[in-house]
Each structure stands twice: as C-alpha cells, then as structure tokens.
Amino acid sequence: MNTTVLPVNPRYPQAKAIAAAARALQQGGLVAFPTETVYGLGANAMDADAIRRLYRAKQRPAGNPLIVHVADLAQLEGLAVDIPDPALQLAQRFWPGPLTLVLKRHPALPDLIAPQRDTVALRLPAHAVAQALIRATGHPLVAPSANRFARPSATRAAHVLADLEGRIDLLLDGGPTRIGLESTVLDLSRQAPVLLRPGAITLEQLRAQLADVRSGGAMLDLDDDDALPESPGQYRRHYSPRAELLLYEGEEGAVLAAMQDAVRAHAGRGRRVGLLGALPDLADCEQVSPGEGQEATGRGLFAALRELDARGVDVILARLEESGGLGAAINDRLRRAAEGRIIRV
Ligand code: AMP
Ligand code: MG
C-alpha cells in the first residue's frame, strides 16, 4: 500500500486535503491526522472492518479499547447512554480538549471498539484538522495514537511515517502537535469517577469540577491501549524507546552524581549512553532535551526519546519530574517507558 502524505494548515485546513482524507475514511481506509495531543490513526468508528484493519496496521493486539472522537456534543447521543450530569458538566468545561470520558456504550457501536465491556471512551479534540475531518467524514472516528504497538506516540508526521508508512492510506501532515501527551482518561461509567490515565487536564483541574475523582487507576490500568499483557504488579511496556530507559529520582546534585557514575559504568561495558535532558556537567553521553519547563517537556518528550534511539544509544538516563500538574502525566509516560526501572538516590 502507498501512503499518501498531504500537508495541511493546522489552523485553517485546506478543504481539498480534508475531502480526500474523508473519502478514504468513508471507504474503510486508515488516515493519520494531528490532534492537539498526539497524531491519531483514524478509522470510521461505525465500521468494524476498518477497525480490524487499524488493529493490524498498528500491530496492536485486538481487545484493547479505542477512543471515539467526535466533532460536537450532539454526536454523543448516538454513542453513549445514561450520560450522567457530571459528564456533561466536564464536557462543557474541557471540550474541545485533551479529556476522554468513559461512559456507558450505545448498542449501535461495534463491539470491537471495546470488546467485552459495555462502555465507550469519548473525546472532542481541540484541533481544526481533527474536527474538520470528523465533520467531513460524517461519522465519529476511532483514533489511537499513530505509532506501532508499544512505541513512543507520534507527535510529528515523520514519526507516523517511520512507524506506519506503507501500512496506512493517508497522512495529513499538520506539523508538530501542541501538547505531545495523550489525553487524560476519566471513567464515569462506574459509581465513583476514576482517573485511568493522567494527561494535560490534571487531577487538580478535574477535582475543581468534581470533588470525588479518584486517581490510582493510572499505573494499574488494565485497559491500556498498547500495554502488553504481563504478570500482575509489573509495569507495562509502553511508549518504549528501543534503548533501555533508566529513571532517576532524588535531589538534583545527587542525581547528577549518580548519572555520571552510570555513564562511566555503562561506557566501561561498551554501551553508548544518552541523556533525556541538558546537563552540561555530564560528560560522555548523547544529550537530547525535550525542552525547558513542564509544558515543553510534555510536548517534546516522545520526539526526544525517538531522537535518542536514532542516535543509536543503548541506554537512556532521565530524571523524573516534580509530580504536580503536568508532571503526573509526564512521569506516567516515563515510568511505563522505563518498565519500572527507577533509581532512587
Ligand atoms: P489512545 O487511543 O492510544 O490514546 O489510548 C486509549 C486509552 O483509552 C487507553 O489507555 C484505554 O485505557 C482508554 N480507554 C479506551 N476505551 C476505554 C474503555 N471503554 N474503558 C476504559 N478505558 C478505555
Ligand atoms: Mg497509544
């Protein structure tokens, strides 16, 4: 299969490009497109065959649930049932935006979007390309991250091509994505609201709207998109660079000293070492910084991991963020990518 790449203005998407992408989706094809979080791999949510193709393209085990993307609140009606008031309040407050709500599913949806459950995850993305594409297609779209199974999510068109060229019909290249981390996932289908995945809408922001949101699902999330089924209690491999990622937690000076020791030890065994960050005092390692500050770190995290892989390092050292605000989401992705290799100094 040839993958067509169409450049598109991220704010004022060209009607021609959107129409071509919508046509491909209406015919059961797969189209990667930018959202404000990461690039999504879109398929018509009402088309079970297209969804099967999507699982195959990503090499993702069937059974992992998908997020259904809508272009306006009115579309919720045909997708969810028994929608609780807090869901509507949160949608009013945070949509369009990086918040996914898990609700009770409407029977019209194919079972494949969330096999063996009676729920559906829904989101209205805040990106002109995503919205125009959903509208032009005339159907909601499932759109998991446009990367191969267990790889870091794609935040640039080049990442999509590196993982999926020749496996998907079309890519709308709208430049790098603004947030860079996948959406916050909040389950409102049970008695108490549970945060399943931290994201740019923080736990603090959710609690300001809905006092009883429980966190905790995040690291134990059995529903996770690309997670490999592993034994209980283990971190799941996800967002992973090819290199081994080692995380450091602790006071800055101590972390720097421990990293310098690690560089020496690994180099002594002939391994190439990379650093996720910029530390002029740390010698003899490849350094790629995602950016300064939490927002820039979130935006550049996956690109930096991919860049370190491209430079051929065997091991990547990184420091965990402060846990408040966006730090929770960044650390969640780092921990999964590191499969639990955390060094406390
Ligand atoms: P992605 O589409 O790659 O951003 O990831 C999908 C995420 O949505 C996974 O982490 C799932 O945990 C979550 N998700 C999707 N559908 C459901 C559902 N019906 N119930 C619970 N979680 C879901
Ligand atoms: Mg994913």
XYZ file of C-alpha atoms in Angstrom, residues 103-294:
192
model
C -19.386 6.302 29.515
C -21.957 3.526 29.033
C -21.975 2.474 25.396
C -24.793 2.836 22.863
C -25.655 -0.524 21.234
C -25.211 0.952 17.730
C -21.426 0.970 18.147
C -19.419 -2.056 17.017
C -18.377 -4.247 19.914
C -14.783 -4.117 18.605
C -14.199 -0.594 19.930
C -14.145 -2.021 23.472
C -14.552 -5.806 23.426
C -16.106 -7.456 26.452
C -17.237 -4.225 28.043
C -20.332 -2.114 27.906
C -18.510 1.226 27.793
C -17.163 3.698 25.252
C -14.372 6.276 25.624
C -15.214 9.632 24.003
C -13.339 12.799 23.205
C -13.820 16.038 21.265
C -10.327 17.097 20.138
C -9.295 20.770 20.057
C -7.628 20.710 16.655
C -9.072 22.238 13.487
C -7.817 19.350 11.312
C -9.343 16.679 13.560
C -12.661 18.498 13.786
C -12.862 19.202 10.044
C -12.022 15.581 9.253
C -14.681 14.124 11.575
C -17.288 16.503 10.144
C -16.376 15.794 6.531
C -16.401 12.034 7.112
C -19.856 12.259 8.653
C -19.001 9.648 11.280
C -17.144 9.636 14.583
C -13.594 8.303 14.285
C -11.625 5.916 16.445
C -8.094 7.292 16.626
C -5.493 5.553 18.790
C -2.024 7.045 18.699
C -0.486 6.710 15.211
C 2.515 4.634 16.230
C 3.312 0.944 16.101
C 2.367 -1.073 19.124
C 4.361 -0.132 22.261
C 6.445 2.563 20.515
C 6.545 6.177 21.709
C 3.463 8.034 20.435
C 3.847 10.063 17.240
C 3.936 13.823 17.762
C 5.204 14.680 14.264
C 4.362 13.446 10.788
C 7.859 11.938 10.452
C 7.152 9.678 13.459
C 3.968 8.414 11.823
C 5.837 7.595 8.622
C 8.685 5.902 10.496
C 6.204 3.506 12.118
C 3.361 3.188 9.613
C 4.474 4.105 6.076
C 3.020 1.599 3.631
C 0.506 0.350 6.224
C -1.983 3.245 6.108
C -3.762 5.061 3.271
C -3.086 8.681 4.055
C -1.319 11.047 6.427
C -2.374 14.648 6.997
C 0.818 16.469 7.962
C -0.188 19.400 10.150
C 3.159 19.896 11.861
C 4.160 19.017 15.426
C 1.386 18.568 17.998
C 0.922 21.167 20.737
C 0.595 19.047 23.901
C 2.551 15.942 22.969
C 0.991 13.665 25.608
C -2.140 11.552 25.131
C -5.446 12.708 26.613
C -6.474 12.419 30.244
C -8.857 9.431 30.574
C -11.625 9.657 33.185
C -14.024 6.763 33.804
C -17.545 7.990 34.618
C -19.268 4.696 33.876
C -18.950 3.379 37.424
C -20.131 4.600 40.823
C -17.129 6.799 41.559
C -15.171 8.713 38.882
C -11.715 7.194 38.353
C -8.743 8.719 36.562
C -7.425 5.960 34.278
C -4.665 7.951 32.605
C -3.186 11.329 33.613
C -2.843 13.936 30.872
C -2.849 17.662 30.193
C -6.161 18.068 32.037
C -4.762 17.469 35.508
C -6.255 15.709 38.512
C -6.315 19.098 40.265
C -8.396 20.591 37.424
C -10.807 17.655 37.441
C -11.258 17.816 41.210
C -12.104 21.509 40.994
C -15.142 20.412 38.946
C -15.870 17.033 40.505
C -14.640 16.650 44.077
C -14.615 12.846 44.349
C -12.341 11.917 41.422
C -10.127 9.017 42.482
C -6.709 8.622 40.981
C -4.953 5.308 41.153
C -6.145 3.555 38.030
C -3.253 5.030 36.109
C -0.325 2.688 36.693
C -2.551 -0.347 37.140
C -4.674 0.424 34.114
C -5.504 -2.979 32.698
C -7.259 -1.329 29.783
C -4.242 0.388 28.462
C -4.008 0.984 24.756
C -0.720 -0.567 23.840
C 0.077 -2.419 27.018
C 1.450 -5.917 26.769
C -0.294 -8.421 28.988
C 2.284 -9.006 31.687
C 2.168 -10.557 35.113
C 0.322 -8.538 37.764
C 2.261 -5.835 39.553
C 4.716 -5.316 36.729
C 4.949 -2.116 34.815
C 3.634 -2.430 31.318
C 5.881 -1.860 28.338
C 4.576 1.185 26.543
C 5.824 4.278 24.751
C 9.154 2.496 24.770
C 12.303 3.596 23.027
C 14.468 0.727 21.760
C 17.155 1.687 24.261
C 16.808 0.773 27.920
C 15.422 3.745 29.866
C 16.630 4.319 33.452
C 14.822 6.866 35.637
C 16.360 8.814 38.492
C 14.501 10.271 41.421
C 16.026 12.498 44.092
C 17.830 15.741 44.847
C 19.453 17.380 41.812
C 23.115 17.130 42.856
C 22.779 13.522 43.952
C 21.032 12.607 40.718
C 23.774 14.237 38.650
C 26.465 12.334 40.556
C 24.604 9.050 40.174
C 24.134 9.677 36.455
C 27.827 10.430 35.994
C 28.646 7.122 37.707
C 26.158 5.345 35.467
C 27.661 6.876 32.305
C 31.106 5.597 33.341
C 29.832 2.146 34.267
C 27.881 1.653 31.031
C 30.630 3.131 28.846
C 33.061 0.751 30.561
C 30.940 -2.119 29.271
C 30.992 -0.673 25.750
C 27.466 0.691 25.849
C 26.502 4.083 24.413
C 24.669 6.300 26.861
C 22.068 9.000 26.184
C 20.569 11.625 28.441
C 16.992 12.865 28.181
C 17.729 16.472 29.083
C 20.534 19.007 29.034
C 23.257 18.734 31.689
C 26.460 20.475 30.565
C 28.308 18.948 33.544
C 27.524 15.413 32.462
C 30.292 14.196 30.181
C 30.481 11.446 27.551
C 26.843 10.986 26.660
C 24.473 11.958 23.864
C 22.080 14.615 25.148
C 18.630 15.386 23.762
C 16.423 17.756 25.719
C 12.659 17.614 25.262
C 12.544 21.288 26.337
C 12.625 23.532 29.413
C 9.663 23.520 31.808
C 6.792 21.040 32.075
